[in-house]
Short mmCIF file of C-alpha atoms in Angstrom, two decimals:
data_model
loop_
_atom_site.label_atom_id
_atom_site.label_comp_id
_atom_site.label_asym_id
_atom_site.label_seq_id
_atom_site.Cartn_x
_atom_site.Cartn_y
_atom_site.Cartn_z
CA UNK E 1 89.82 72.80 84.38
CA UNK E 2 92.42 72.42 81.63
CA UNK E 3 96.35 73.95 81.48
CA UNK E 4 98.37 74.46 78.79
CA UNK E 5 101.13 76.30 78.43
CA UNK E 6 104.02 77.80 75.89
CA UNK E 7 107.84 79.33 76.01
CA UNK E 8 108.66 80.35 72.39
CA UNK E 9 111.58 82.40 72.29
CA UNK E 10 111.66 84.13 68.70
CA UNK E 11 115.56 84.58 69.25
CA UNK E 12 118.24 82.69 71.44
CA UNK E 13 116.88 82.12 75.01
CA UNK E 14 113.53 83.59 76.09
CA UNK E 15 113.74 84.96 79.42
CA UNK E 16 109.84 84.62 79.80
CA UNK E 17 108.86 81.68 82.18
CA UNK E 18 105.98 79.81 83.25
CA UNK E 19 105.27 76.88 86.69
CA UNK E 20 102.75 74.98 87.83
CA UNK E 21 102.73 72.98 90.98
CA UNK E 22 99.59 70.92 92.43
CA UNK E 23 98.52 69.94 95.49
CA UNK E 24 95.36 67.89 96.09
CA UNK E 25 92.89 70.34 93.71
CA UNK E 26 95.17 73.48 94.69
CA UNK E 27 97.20 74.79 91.58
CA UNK E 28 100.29 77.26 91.82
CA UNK E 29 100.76 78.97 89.06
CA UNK E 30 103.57 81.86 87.86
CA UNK E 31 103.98 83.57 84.71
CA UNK E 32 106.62 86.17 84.17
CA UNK E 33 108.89 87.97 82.30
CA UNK E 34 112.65 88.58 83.34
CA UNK E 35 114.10 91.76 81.51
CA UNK E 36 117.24 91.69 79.24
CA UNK E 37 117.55 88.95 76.21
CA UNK E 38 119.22 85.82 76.11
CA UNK E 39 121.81 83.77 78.16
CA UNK E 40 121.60 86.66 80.75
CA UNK E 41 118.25 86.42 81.29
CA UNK E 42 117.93 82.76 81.10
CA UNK E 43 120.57 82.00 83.73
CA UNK E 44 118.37 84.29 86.26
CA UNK E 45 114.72 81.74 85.59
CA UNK E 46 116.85 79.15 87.93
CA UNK E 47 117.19 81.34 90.33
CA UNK E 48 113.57 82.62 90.05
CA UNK E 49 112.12 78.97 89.36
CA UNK E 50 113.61 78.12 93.60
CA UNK E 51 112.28 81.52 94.78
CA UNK E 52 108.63 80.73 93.26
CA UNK E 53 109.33 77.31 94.44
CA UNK E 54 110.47 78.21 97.96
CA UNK E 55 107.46 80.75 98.60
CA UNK E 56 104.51 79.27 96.06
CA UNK E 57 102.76 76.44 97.53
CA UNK E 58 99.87 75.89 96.62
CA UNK E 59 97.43 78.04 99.26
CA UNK E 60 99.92 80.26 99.64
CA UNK E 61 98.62 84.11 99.29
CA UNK E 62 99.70 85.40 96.04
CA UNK E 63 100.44 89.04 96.89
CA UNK E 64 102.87 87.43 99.93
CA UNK E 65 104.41 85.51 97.81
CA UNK E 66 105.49 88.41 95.30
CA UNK E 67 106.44 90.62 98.36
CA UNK E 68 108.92 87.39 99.25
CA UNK E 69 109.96 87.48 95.96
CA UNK E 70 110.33 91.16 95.11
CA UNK E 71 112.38 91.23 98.76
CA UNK E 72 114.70 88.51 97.79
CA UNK E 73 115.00 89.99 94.06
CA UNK E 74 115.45 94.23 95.82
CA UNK E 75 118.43 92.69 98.28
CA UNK E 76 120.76 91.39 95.00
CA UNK E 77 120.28 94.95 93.54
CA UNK E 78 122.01 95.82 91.31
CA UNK E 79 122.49 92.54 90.08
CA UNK E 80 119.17 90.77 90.01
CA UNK E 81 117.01 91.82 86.68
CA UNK E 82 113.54 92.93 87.01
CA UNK E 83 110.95 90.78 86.96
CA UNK E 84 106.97 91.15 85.84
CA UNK E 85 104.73 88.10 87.05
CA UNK E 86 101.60 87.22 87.37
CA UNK E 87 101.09 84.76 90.20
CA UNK E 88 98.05 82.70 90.96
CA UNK E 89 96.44 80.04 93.21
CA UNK E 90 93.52 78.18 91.17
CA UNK E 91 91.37 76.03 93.26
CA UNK E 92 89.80 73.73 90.71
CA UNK E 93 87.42 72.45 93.38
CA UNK E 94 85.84 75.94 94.20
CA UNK E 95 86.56 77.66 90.32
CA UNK E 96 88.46 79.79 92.51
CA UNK E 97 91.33 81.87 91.29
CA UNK E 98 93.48 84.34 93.81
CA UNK E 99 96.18 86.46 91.87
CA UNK E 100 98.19 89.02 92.34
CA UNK E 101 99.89 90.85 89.30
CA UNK E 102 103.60 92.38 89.83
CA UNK E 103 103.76 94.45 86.58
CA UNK E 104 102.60 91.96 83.94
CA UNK E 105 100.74 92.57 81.13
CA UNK E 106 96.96 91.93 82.49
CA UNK E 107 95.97 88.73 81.93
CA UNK E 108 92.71 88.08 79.41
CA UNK E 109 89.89 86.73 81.10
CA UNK E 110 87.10 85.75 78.53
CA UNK E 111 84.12 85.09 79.58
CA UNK E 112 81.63 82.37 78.36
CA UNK E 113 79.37 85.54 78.24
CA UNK E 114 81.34 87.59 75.84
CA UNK E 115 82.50 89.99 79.09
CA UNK E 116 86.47 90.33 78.32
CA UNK E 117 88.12 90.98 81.97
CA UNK E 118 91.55 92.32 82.45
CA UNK E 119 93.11 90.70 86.00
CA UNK E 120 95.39 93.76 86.82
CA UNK E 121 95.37 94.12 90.51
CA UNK E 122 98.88 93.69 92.50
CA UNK E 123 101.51 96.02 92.74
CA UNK E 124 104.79 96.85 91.02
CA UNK E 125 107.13 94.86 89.05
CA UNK E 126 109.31 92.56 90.96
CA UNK E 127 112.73 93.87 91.88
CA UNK E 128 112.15 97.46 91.36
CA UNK E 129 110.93 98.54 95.05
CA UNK E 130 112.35 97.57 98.10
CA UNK E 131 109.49 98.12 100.19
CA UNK E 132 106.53 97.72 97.58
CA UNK E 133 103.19 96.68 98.28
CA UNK E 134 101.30 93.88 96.65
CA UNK E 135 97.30 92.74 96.75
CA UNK E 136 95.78 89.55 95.80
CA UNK E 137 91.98 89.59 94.76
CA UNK E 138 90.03 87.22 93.76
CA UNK E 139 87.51 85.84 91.08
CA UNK E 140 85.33 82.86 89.75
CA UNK E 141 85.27 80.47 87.22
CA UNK E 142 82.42 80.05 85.43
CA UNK E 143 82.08 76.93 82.90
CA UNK E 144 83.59 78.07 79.35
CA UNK E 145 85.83 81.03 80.41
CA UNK E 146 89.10 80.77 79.33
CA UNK E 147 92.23 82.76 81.39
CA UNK E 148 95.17 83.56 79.26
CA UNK E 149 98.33 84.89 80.44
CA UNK E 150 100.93 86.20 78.19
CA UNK E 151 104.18 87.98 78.01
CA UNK E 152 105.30 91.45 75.32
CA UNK E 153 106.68 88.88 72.89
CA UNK E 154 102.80 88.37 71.78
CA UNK E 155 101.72 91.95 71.96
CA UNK E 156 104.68 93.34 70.04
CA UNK E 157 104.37 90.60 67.17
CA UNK E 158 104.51 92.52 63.89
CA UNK E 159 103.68 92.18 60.62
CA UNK E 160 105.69 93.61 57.57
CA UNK E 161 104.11 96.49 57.48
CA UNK E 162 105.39 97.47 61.59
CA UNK E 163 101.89 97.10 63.24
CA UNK E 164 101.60 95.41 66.25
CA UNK E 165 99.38 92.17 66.85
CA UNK E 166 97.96 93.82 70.10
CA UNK E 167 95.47 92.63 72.57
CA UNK E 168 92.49 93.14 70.61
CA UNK E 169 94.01 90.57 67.99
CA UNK E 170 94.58 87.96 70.90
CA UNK E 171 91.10 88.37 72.18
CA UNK E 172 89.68 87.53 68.58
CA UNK E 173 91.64 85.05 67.98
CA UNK E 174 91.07 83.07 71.18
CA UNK E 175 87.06 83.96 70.76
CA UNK E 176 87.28 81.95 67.46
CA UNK E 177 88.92 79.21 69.55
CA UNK E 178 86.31 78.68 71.88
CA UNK E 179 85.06 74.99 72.38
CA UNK E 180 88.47 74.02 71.95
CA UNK E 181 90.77 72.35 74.45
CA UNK E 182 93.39 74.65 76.68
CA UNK E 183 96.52 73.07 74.61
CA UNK E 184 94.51 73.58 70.94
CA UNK E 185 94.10 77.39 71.73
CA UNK E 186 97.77 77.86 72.54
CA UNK E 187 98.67 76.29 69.44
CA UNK E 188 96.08 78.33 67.66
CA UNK E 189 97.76 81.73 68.97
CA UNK E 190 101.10 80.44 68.29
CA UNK E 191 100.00 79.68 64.54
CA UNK E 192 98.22 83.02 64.07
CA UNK E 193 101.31 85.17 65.76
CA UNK E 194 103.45 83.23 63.30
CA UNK E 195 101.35 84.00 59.94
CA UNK E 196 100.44 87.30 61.48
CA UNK E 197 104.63 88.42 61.34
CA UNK E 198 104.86 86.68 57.99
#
């Protein structure tokens, strides 16, 4: 398995976030969103970074660790910001991936196939519901699929003329990526936003 990530902010500070932590062939993974813009945003990932890293070890139930978070993130209301995230345990032994999704946009699983999956099971965003419930489920690699998470700052790319790049732009572009490496295909998506909003 291959990992490769990106935080491009197209203005000031991006409050859009992304971890990884291993252990042995277990891999923690968290990618979010934290509403508002800039410094104010930004100042709350630190915060979030030691919750994910307080509850997220690797083997760790995703959906648990979102209720931990989303508990932590309910009791600073009205302070603490929302939150979307998509969290996931990957073991690369197995192929396995557990997830749980708190609000995120669905994450893009392509298939080596040509199947397009959206992972969309999990619960509410973070922060919003005191007593929300989350659920984790559950799927498997199979060699040449390609999982890409990604935050509104992709979607809502536009081009002069107003119209959104959209998922169904993402999904062809990464299709005409295939065979590449994880870190290539970022790049690739990050070029193609960029010429795509002119």
């Amino acid at each position: 398995l291959q990992f490769a990530s990106e935080v491009f902010a197209a203005r000031f500070l991006s409050g859009d976030f992304i971890t990884f932590s291993q252990n042995d062939s277990k891999v923690f993974v968290a990618h979010g969103d934290i509403a508002g813009k800039g410094v104010a945003a930004g100042m709350w990932f630190t915060n979030l970074a030691g919750l994910l890293q307080s509850y997220g070890r690797p083997g760790s139930d995703p959906a648990i660790i979102a209720s931990e978070v989303n508990r932590h993130l309910c009791y600073l209301r009205p302070v603490a910001p929302f939150v979307t995230g998509f969290i996931a345990q990957i073991d690369c032994d197995r192929g396995e991936v557990t997830y749980c999704n708190a609000g995120h946009f669905p994450p893009l699983l392509l298939r080596a196939d040509g199947r397009t999956d959206l992972l969309q099971e999990g619960g509410p965003l973070l922060g919003a519901i005191e007593l929300a419930e989350f659920q984790s489920a559950s799927l498997i690699f199979e060699p040449g699929d390609t999982l890409v998470a990604y935050s509104d700052g992709v979607l809502e790319c536009c081009n002069p003329s107003g119209e959104e790049f959209g998922s169904e732009r993402l999904a062809a572009t990464l299709r005409c990526a295939e065979g590449q490496t994880a870190h290539t295909k970022v790049m690739t998506v990050l070029a193609t936003l960029q010429d795509y909003a002119n």
